[in-house]
Amino acid sequence: MNAQHPSTDNIHNKTTPAFSPGRLIRENKLTALLIAMGLFVTVIRFTQGLGGVSNLDDNYPWGIWISFDLLCGVALAAGGYTVTSAYYLFGLKDFHTAVRPAVTSAFLGYLFVVVALHFDVGRPLRLVYPVFVSQGTTSVLFEVGLCVFLYLTVLAVEWSISAFEWLGWKGIRTVIVRLTIPLTVMGVILSTMHQSSLGALYLIAPSKMHPLWYSPFIPVFFFISSMFAGMSMVVFEGSLAHKGLHDQMDEAHLRDADKITLGFGKACSIVMMGYLFIRIFAIAMDNNWNLLSTAYGKWLMLELLGFVALPSFLYAVGVREKKIGLIRFAAVVTVLGVVLNRFNVSLVAFNYNLPSAEKYFPHWMEIALSVFIVTLMVTAYRFICTFMPVLREHPDYKAH
Amino acid sequence: METVFYSLQDFMLCTKTVTYVLMGLGLFGLLGYWLFLTGRDESIRKF
């Protein structure tokens, strides 16, 4: 087996350093500082309550922990279902080397969404109640909670293949590999449901949301934008992995990286253009053209032209000219655009008619906690990619 | 310029007409965009 995979074997043996917490802290001072700050805020949150660390009130019960950690986190973790469905269901075998990084980042994304929710809900120990104790089956939020719970389980099982290869547990790894197709189908179904339902949460507040962002089609907007958000995040993470984790990648991953970037670039470009059209149709359906000349209208134009139309065109030019750097730049703009959209829906357009004195601005500890969550996620991703076969094939196992 | 509507019928007729026209243009636009996007692809389909 080793003789068949000389390059991957070398990489696998070369890049498994001994784990040393002291060395890790010395080499990652900024990470250690951010985690220490996050732990400090965590202590305050769980000793003084939400009021001690946040500016949330009755007008804004959902702040940036929902806007960024949950709405953006779930959208940007959509690479898991897009890549696995492309590879396993549609048979696009060129995406093989993108599957494990995408599943890993999706699993961590959802995992830390749930971690962040424990800070945001008033009684975190009751987070399991909607699923196991008191099912509110008429609530959209119940559907979101159930789907996220189930999809996180699906992602954990899909991701566990890497962990079991690392641990050398061949028997259970074989069982899970056989479950790949049903798991992928479940992942697509659950993602379709909860990505759109996150947008459907806002259907209950038509009078609170600005008409340019409120639409009966907002669940469709959320679902379609999650597709290009996930693929762009995979491209963005791939470019970061190329720089930061280059020594962890085997020949196949290095060789396929450009081809995968071109494939995702093409998919993102056409999906984003379709998304732009349906956003315009929503304006036409509600006859909101006159609102485009207001300040909110100009902000919407910035979102649609600067962070949807522009990156879509950049993707297209990058794909036509085979310019990988341009596609990676477009991926960054797209990710920022999705973040902007989620912030616009949940904060900017929400309660737009309140006087400015009553508007919400996050407490510094809310921002610190979101930074803490992202730092934990990046640290976990680096740990997994360093020790487990994510950016490389394990020499003892065939690709599935 | 804000259009004045005197009934829901007026509103629906106007907005749906505009939306359907835009959808038609959008379909042709998307087709043209796809041709632009794939204009330099190799003839052998790889994905």
Coordinates of C-alpha atoms in Angstrom, one line a residue:
Chain A
M1 CA 0.0 0.0 0.0
N2 CA 2.8 2.4 0.9
A3 CA 4.5 1.6 -2.3
Q4 CA 1.4 2.8 -4.2
H5 CA 1.3 6.1 -2.3
P6 CA 4.9 7.2 -1.8
S7 CA 4.2 10.9 -1.7
T8 CA 1.2 10.7 0.6
D9 CA 3.0 8.4 2.9
N10 CA 5.9 10.8 3.2
I11 CA 3.6 13.6 4.0
H12 CA 1.6 11.6 6.5
N13 CA 4.7 10.5 8.4
K14 CA 6.4 13.9 8.1
T15 CA 3.6 16.1 9.5
T16 CA 2.4 14.4 12.6
P17 CA 4.2 16.5 15.3
A18 CA 4.0 15.6 19.0
F19 CA 1.3 17.5 20.8
S20 CA 2.6 20.0 23.3
P21 CA 0.2 22.6 24.8
G22 CA 3.1 24.8 26.0
R23 CA 4.7 25.0 22.5
L24 CA 1.3 25.7 20.9
I25 CA 0.8 28.7 23.2
R26 CA 4.3 30.0 22.6
E27 CA 3.8 29.8 18.9
N28 CA 0.3 31.2 18.8
K29 CA 0.4 34.2 21.1
L30 CA -2.4 36.1 19.4
T31 CA -4.7 33.0 19.5
A32 CA -3.9 32.5 23.2
L33 CA -4.7 36.2 23.9
L34 CA -8.0 36.0 22.0
I35 CA -9.0 32.8 23.8
A36 CA -8.0 34.2 27.2
M37 CA -10.2 37.3 26.4
G38 CA -13.1 35.0 25.4
L39 CA -12.8 33.0 28.6
F40 CA -12.9 36.2 30.6
V41 CA -16.2 37.2 28.8
T42 CA -17.5 33.7 29.2
V43 CA -17.1 34.0 33.0
I44 CA -18.9 37.3 33.1
R45 CA -21.7 36.0 30.8
F46 CA -22.4 33.0 33.0
T47 CA -22.1 34.9 36.3
Q48 CA -23.8 38.2 35.5
G49 CA -26.2 37.1 32.8
L50 CA -26.9 38.5 29.3
G51 CA -27.2 42.1 30.6
G52 CA -23.6 42.0 31.9
V53 CA -22.1 41.4 28.4
S54 CA -24.6 42.6 25.9
N55 CA -26.7 45.5 24.8
L56 CA -29.7 43.3 24.0
D57 CA -33.1 44.6 25.0
D58 CA -36.8 44.1 24.2
N59 CA -36.5 45.7 20.8
Y60 CA -33.5 43.7 19.9
P61 CA -33.6 40.3 21.6
W62 CA -31.3 39.0 18.8
G63 CA -28.0 40.8 18.4
I64 CA -24.8 40.0 16.6
W65 CA -24.6 36.6 18.2
I66 CA -27.5 35.7 16.0
S67 CA -26.6 37.8 13.0
F68 CA -23.0 36.7 12.8
D69 CA -22.5 33.5 14.8
L70 CA -25.7 31.9 13.7
L71 CA -27.0 33.4 10.4
C72 CA -23.5 33.9 8.9
G73 CA -22.1 30.8 10.5
V74 CA -24.8 28.5 9.1
A75 CA -24.7 30.1 5.6
L76 CA -20.9 30.0 5.4
A77 CA -20.9 26.3 6.5
A78 CA -23.1 25.4 3.6
G79 CA -20.0 24.2 1.7
G80 CA -20.7 20.8 3.4
Y81 CA -23.9 20.0 1.6
T82 CA -22.9 21.7 -1.7
V83 CA -19.6 19.8 -2.1
T84 CA -20.9 16.4 -0.9
S85 CA -23.9 16.5 -3.2
A86 CA -21.7 17.6 -6.1
Y87 CA -19.3 14.7 -5.5
Y88 CA -21.5 11.9 -4.2
L89 CA -24.9 12.6 -5.8
F90 CA -24.0 14.3 -9.0
G91 CA -20.8 12.3 -9.6
L92 CA -18.5 15.3 -10.2
K93 CA -15.4 13.4 -9.3
D94 CA -13.1 16.3 -9.9
F95 CA -14.2 17.7 -6.5
H96 CA -12.9 14.7 -4.6
T97 CA -10.1 16.5 -2.7
A98 CA -12.5 19.3 -1.7
V99 CA -14.9 16.9 0.1
R100 CA -13.1 16.4 3.4
P101 CA -12.0 20.1 3.9
A102 CA -15.6 21.1 3.2
V103 CA -17.1 18.6 5.5
T104 CA -14.6 19.5 8.3
S105 CA -15.3 23.2 8.0
A106 CA -19.1 22.6 7.8
F107 CA -19.0 20.4 10.9
L108 CA -16.9 22.9 12.9
G109 CA -19.1 25.7 11.6
Y110 CA -22.3 24.1 12.9
L111 CA -20.6 22.9 16.1
F112 CA -19.6 26.4 17.0
V113 CA -23.0 27.8 16.0
V114 CA -24.4 25.5 18.7
V115 CA -21.6 26.6 21.1
A116 CA -22.4 30.2 20.4
L117 CA -26.1 29.6 21.0
H118 CA -25.3 28.5 24.6
F119 CA -24.1 32.1 25.3
D120 CA -27.2 33.6 23.6
V121 CA -30.1 31.8 25.1
G122 CA -31.2 32.9 28.6
R123 CA -31.1 29.4 30.0
P124 CA -28.5 27.4 28.0
L125 CA -29.1 24.1 29.9
R126 CA -32.6 24.1 28.3
L127 CA -31.3 24.3 24.7
V128 CA -32.3 20.7 24.3
Y129 CA -35.9 21.3 25.4
P130 CA -37.4 22.1 22.0
V131 CA -36.2 18.8 20.6
F132 CA -36.6 16.4 23.5
V133 CA -39.1 17.9 26.0
S134 CA -41.5 20.4 24.5
Q135 CA -41.8 20.4 20.8
G136 CA -43.3 23.5 19.4
T137 CA -44.3 22.0 16.1
T138 CA -46.1 25.1 14.8
S139 CA -42.9 27.2 15.2
V140 CA -40.4 27.9 12.4
L141 CA -37.7 28.1 15.1
F142 CA -38.5 24.5 16.1
E143 CA -37.9 23.4 12.6
V144 CA -34.6 25.3 12.5
G145 CA -33.6 23.8 15.8
L146 CA -34.5 20.3 14.8
C147 CA -32.8 20.5 11.5
V148 CA -29.6 22.0 12.9
F149 CA -29.5 19.3 15.6
L150 CA -30.0 16.5 13.0
Y151 CA -27.6 18.0 10.5
L152 CA -24.9 18.5 13.1
T153 CA -25.3 14.8 13.9
V154 CA -25.0 14.0 10.1
L155 CA -21.9 16.1 9.7
A156 CA -20.3 14.6 12.8
V157 CA -20.8 11.2 11.4
E158 CA -19.5 12.2 7.9
W159 CA -16.5 13.9 9.5
S160 CA -15.7 11.0 11.8
I161 CA -14.2 9.1 8.9
S162 CA -11.1 11.3 9.1
A163 CA -11.0 10.9 12.9
F164 CA -11.3 7.1 12.7
E165 CA -8.6 6.9 10.0
W166 CA -6.4 9.0 12.3
L167 CA -7.2 6.7 15.3
G168 CA -6.8 3.5 13.1
W169 CA -10.3 2.3 13.9
K170 CA -10.8 0.5 10.6
G171 CA -14.0 -1.5 11.4
I172 CA -16.3 1.5 12.4
R173 CA -14.7 3.6 9.6
T174 CA -15.8 0.9 7.0
V175 CA -19.4 1.0 8.4
I176 CA -19.6 4.8 8.1
V177 CA -18.2 4.8 4.6
R178 CA -21.0 2.5 3.6
L179 CA -23.5 5.1 5.0
T180 CA -22.1 7.9 2.9
I181 CA -24.8 8.2 0.3
P182 CA -27.8 8.2 2.7
L183 CA -25.9 10.7 4.9
T184 CA -25.4 13.0 2.0
V185 CA -29.0 12.8 1.0
M186 CA -30.1 13.6 4.5
G187 CA -27.6 16.5 4.6
V188 CA -29.1 18.0 1.4
I189 CA -32.7 17.6 2.7
L190 CA -31.9 19.0 6.1
S191 CA -29.9 21.9 4.7
T192 CA -32.6 22.8 2.2
M193 CA -35.1 23.0 5.1
H194 CA -33.1 24.9 7.7
Q195 CA -31.2 27.3 5.4
S196 CA -34.5 28.6 4.1
S197 CA -36.2 28.5 7.5
L198 CA -33.6 30.8 8.9
G199 CA -35.0 33.4 6.4
A200 CA -38.6 32.3 7.2
L201 CA -38.0 33.4 10.8
Y202 CA -38.3 37.0 9.6
L203 CA -41.6 36.4 7.8
I204 CA -43.3 37.0 11.2
A205 CA -42.2 40.6 11.3
P206 CA -43.3 42.4 8.2
S207 CA -44.0 45.6 10.0
K208 CA -40.6 45.7 11.7
M209 CA -38.5 45.0 8.6
H210 CA -37.7 47.5 5.9
P211 CA -39.8 46.7 2.7
L212 CA -36.7 46.5 0.6
W213 CA -35.5 43.5 2.6
Y214 CA -38.8 42.0 3.6
S215 CA -40.2 39.7 1.0
P216 CA -42.4 36.6 1.1
F217 CA -39.5 35.0 -0.8
I218 CA -36.9 35.6 1.9
P219 CA -36.6 31.8 2.6
V220 CA -35.7 31.3 -1.1
F221 CA -33.1 34.1 -0.9
F222 CA -31.5 32.6 2.2
F223 CA -31.4 29.1 0.6
I224 CA -29.9 30.2 -2.7
S225 CA -27.4 32.6 -1.1
S226 CA -26.3 29.7 1.1
M227 CA -25.2 27.8 -2.0
F228 CA -22.7 30.4 -3.2
A229 CA -21.8 31.3 0.4
G230 CA -20.8 27.8 1.1
M231 CA -18.9 27.3 -2.2
S232 CA -17.1 30.7 -1.8
M233 CA -16.1 29.8 1.8
V234 CA -14.6 26.5 0.5
V235 CA -12.6 28.5 -2.1
F236 CA -11.6 31.1 0.6
E237 CA -10.6 28.4 3.1
G238 CA -8.7 26.5 0.3
S239 CA -6.6 29.6 -0.4
L240 CA -5.9 30.1 3.3
A241 CA -5.0 26.4 3.6
H242 CA -2.6 26.8 0.7
K243 CA -0.8 29.4 2.6
G244 CA -1.0 28.2 6.2
L245 CA -1.2 24.5 5.9
H246 CA 0.7 23.9 2.6
D247 CA 2.9 21.3 4.2
Q248 CA -0.1 19.3 5.3
M249 CA -1.4 18.9 1.7
D250 CA -0.4 15.9 -0.5
E251 CA 0.3 16.0 -4.2
A252 CA -3.3 15.3 -5.2
H253 CA -4.7 18.2 -3.1
L254 CA -2.1 20.6 -4.4
R255 CA -2.6 19.4 -8.0
D256 CA -6.4 19.6 -7.9
A257 CA -6.7 22.9 -6.1
D258 CA -6.9 25.1 -9.2
K259 CA -9.3 22.8 -11.0
I260 CA -11.6 22.9 -8.0
T261 CA -11.4 26.6 -7.7
L262 CA -12.4 27.0 -11.3
G263 CA -15.3 24.6 -10.9
F264 CA -16.6 26.4 -7.8
G265 CA -16.0 29.8 -9.5
K266 CA -18.2 28.8 -12.4
A267 CA -21.0 27.5 -10.2
C268 CA -20.9 30.6 -7.9
S269 CA -21.0 32.9 -10.9
I270 CA -24.2 31.6 -12.4
V271 CA -26.0 31.0 -9.1
M272 CA -25.2 34.5 -8.0
M273 CA -26.5 36.0 -11.2
G274 CA -29.8 34.0 -10.7
Y275 CA -29.9 35.3 -7.1
L276 CA -29.5 38.9 -8.3
F277 CA -32.4 38.5 -10.7
I278 CA -34.8 37.1 -8.1
R279 CA -33.8 39.9 -5.7
I280 CA -34.8 42.4 -8.4
F281 CA -38.0 40.4 -9.1
A282 CA -38.9 40.8 -5.3
I283 CA -38.6 44.6 -5.6
A284 CA -40.9 44.5 -8.7
M285 CA -43.4 42.3 -7.0
D286 CA -43.9 44.7 -4.1
N287 CA -43.5 47.8 -6.4
N288 CA -40.7 49.2 -4.1
W289 CA -38.8 51.0 -6.9
N290 CA -39.5 54.4 -5.3
L291 CA -37.6 53.3 -2.2
L292 CA -34.4 52.7 -4.1
S293 CA -33.6 56.5 -4.0
T294 CA -33.7 56.6 -0.2
A295 CA -30.6 55.9 2.0
Y296 CA -31.8 52.3 2.6
G297 CA -32.3 51.9 -1.1
K298 CA -28.7 53.0 -1.8
W299 CA -27.5 50.6 0.9
L300 CA -29.4 47.8 -0.8
M301 CA -27.9 48.8 -4.2
L302 CA -24.4 48.5 -2.6
E303 CA -25.3 45.0 -1.3
L304 CA -26.7 43.8 -4.6
L305 CA -24.3 45.5 -7.1
G306 CA -21.1 45.6 -5.0
F307 CA -21.4 42.2 -3.2
V308 CA -23.5 40.1 -5.6
A309 CA -23.2 41.4 -9.2
L310 CA -19.5 42.4 -9.0
P311 CA -18.2 39.1 -7.5
S312 CA -20.4 37.2 -9.9
F313 CA -18.8 39.0 -12.8
L314 CA -15.3 38.6 -11.3
Y315 CA -15.9 34.9 -11.0
A316 CA -17.0 34.8 -14.6
V317 CA -13.9 36.7 -15.8
G318 CA -11.7 34.5 -13.6
V319 CA -13.2 31.3 -15.0
R320 CA -12.9 32.5 -18.6
E321 CA -9.3 33.8 -18.2
K322 CA -8.3 30.9 -15.8
K323 CA -7.2 33.5 -13.3
I324 CA -7.2 31.7 -10.0
G325 CA -6.2 34.8 -8.0
L326 CA -9.2 36.7 -9.3
I327 CA -11.6 33.8 -8.3
R328 CA -10.1 33.8 -4.8
F329 CA -10.6 37.5 -4.6
A330 CA -14.2 37.1 -5.8
A331 CA -14.7 34.5 -3.1
V332 CA -13.6 36.9 -0.4
V333 CA -16.0 39.6 -1.7
T334 CA -18.8 37.1 -1.8
V335 CA -18.2 35.9 1.8
L336 CA -18.3 39.6 2.9
G337 CA -21.5 40.1 0.8
V338 CA -23.2 37.2 2.5
V339 CA -22.2 38.6 5.9
L340 CA -23.5 42.0 4.9
N341 CA -26.8 40.5 3.7
R342 CA -27.4 38.6 7.0
F343 CA -26.5 41.7 9.0
N344 CA -28.8 43.8 6.8
V345 CA -31.8 41.4 7.3
S346 CA -31.3 40.9 11.0
L347 CA -30.1 44.3 12.2
V348 CA -30.1 47.1 9.6
A349 CA -33.5 46.5 8.1
F350 CA -34.9 45.1 11.3
N351 CA -36.6 47.8 13.5
Y352 CA -35.7 50.3 10.8
N353 CA -38.5 52.6 12.0
L354 CA -37.2 52.9 15.6
P355 CA -35.6 56.3 16.7
S356 CA -31.8 56.2 16.4
A357 CA -31.5 56.5 20.2
E358 CA -33.3 53.1 20.6
K359 CA -31.2 51.3 17.9
Y360 CA -28.9 48.5 18.8
F361 CA -25.2 48.6 18.8
P362 CA -23.3 45.6 20.1
H363 CA -21.4 45.8 23.4
W364 CA -17.7 45.2 23.0
M365 CA -18.0 42.0 24.9
E366 CA -20.5 40.7 22.3
I367 CA -17.9 41.3 19.6
A368 CA -15.2 39.8 21.8
L369 CA -17.2 36.7 22.2
S370 CA -17.8 36.3 18.5
V371 CA -14.1 36.7 17.9
F372 CA -13.5 34.1 20.6
I373 CA -15.8 31.7 18.8
V374 CA -14.1 32.2 15.4
T375 CA -10.7 31.8 17.0
L376 CA -11.8 28.5 18.6
M377 CA -13.1 27.3 15.2
V378 CA -9.9 28.2 13.3
T379 CA -7.8 26.6 16.1
A380 CA -9.8 23.4 15.9
Y381 CA -9.6 23.4 12.1
R382 CA -5.8 23.8 12.2
F383 CA -5.6 21.0 14.8
I384 CA -7.7 18.7 12.8
C385 CA -5.9 19.4 9.5
T386 CA -2.5 18.9 11.2
F387 CA -3.2 15.6 12.8
M388 CA -6.0 14.0 10.7
P389 CA -6.1 13.1 7.0
V390 CA -8.2 16.0 5.7
L391 CA -5.9 17.8 3.3
R392 CA -4.2 14.5 2.4
E393 CA -5.1 10.9 1.8
H394 CA -4.3 8.5 4.5
P395 CA -1.9 5.9 2.9
D396 CA -3.8 2.9 4.5
Y397 CA -7.2 3.8 3.0
K398 CA -8.6 4.0 -0.5
A399 CA -10.6 7.0 -1.5
H400 CA -14.4 6.4 -1.2
Chain B
M1 CA -42.1 58.4 -9.7
E2 CA -44.7 56.8 -7.5
T3 CA -47.7 55.1 -9.2
V4 CA -51.1 55.6 -7.6
F5 CA -53.2 52.4 -7.3
Y6 CA -56.9 52.6 -6.6
S7 CA -57.5 48.9 -6.1
L8 CA -55.7 45.7 -5.3
Q9 CA -56.5 44.6 -8.9
D10 CA -54.6 47.6 -10.2
F11 CA -51.6 46.9 -8.0
M12 CA -51.5 43.2 -8.8
L13 CA -51.9 43.8 -12.6
C14 CA -49.1 46.4 -12.7
T15 CA -46.6 44.6 -10.4
K16 CA -47.2 41.1 -12.0
T17 CA -46.9 42.5 -15.5
V18 CA -43.6 44.2 -14.7
T19 CA -42.3 41.1 -12.9
Y20 CA -43.2 38.8 -15.8
V21 CA -41.5 41.1 -18.3
L22 CA -38.4 41.2 -16.0
M23 CA -38.5 37.4 -15.7
G24 CA -38.5 37.0 -19.5
L25 CA -35.6 39.5 -19.8
G26 CA -33.9 37.6 -16.9
L27 CA -34.1 34.3 -18.6
F28 CA -32.5 35.6 -21.8
G29 CA -30.0 37.5 -19.7
L30 CA -29.1 34.4 -17.8
L31 CA -28.7 32.4 -21.0
G32 CA -26.4 35.1 -22.4
Y33 CA -24.4 35.2 -19.1
W34 CA -24.0 31.4 -19.3
L35 CA -22.7 31.6 -22.8
F36 CA -20.2 34.3 -21.6
L37 CA -19.2 32.2 -18.6
T38 CA -18.6 29.1 -20.7
G39 CA -17.3 30.8 -23.8
R40 CA -13.8 29.6 -23.4
D41 CA -14.4 26.2 -22.0
E42 CA -12.8 23.2 -23.8
S43 CA -15.2 21.3 -26.0
I44 CA -14.9 18.2 -23.9
R45 CA -17.1 18.4 -20.8
K46 CA -15.1 17.7 -17.7
F47 CA -17.5 18.6 -14.9

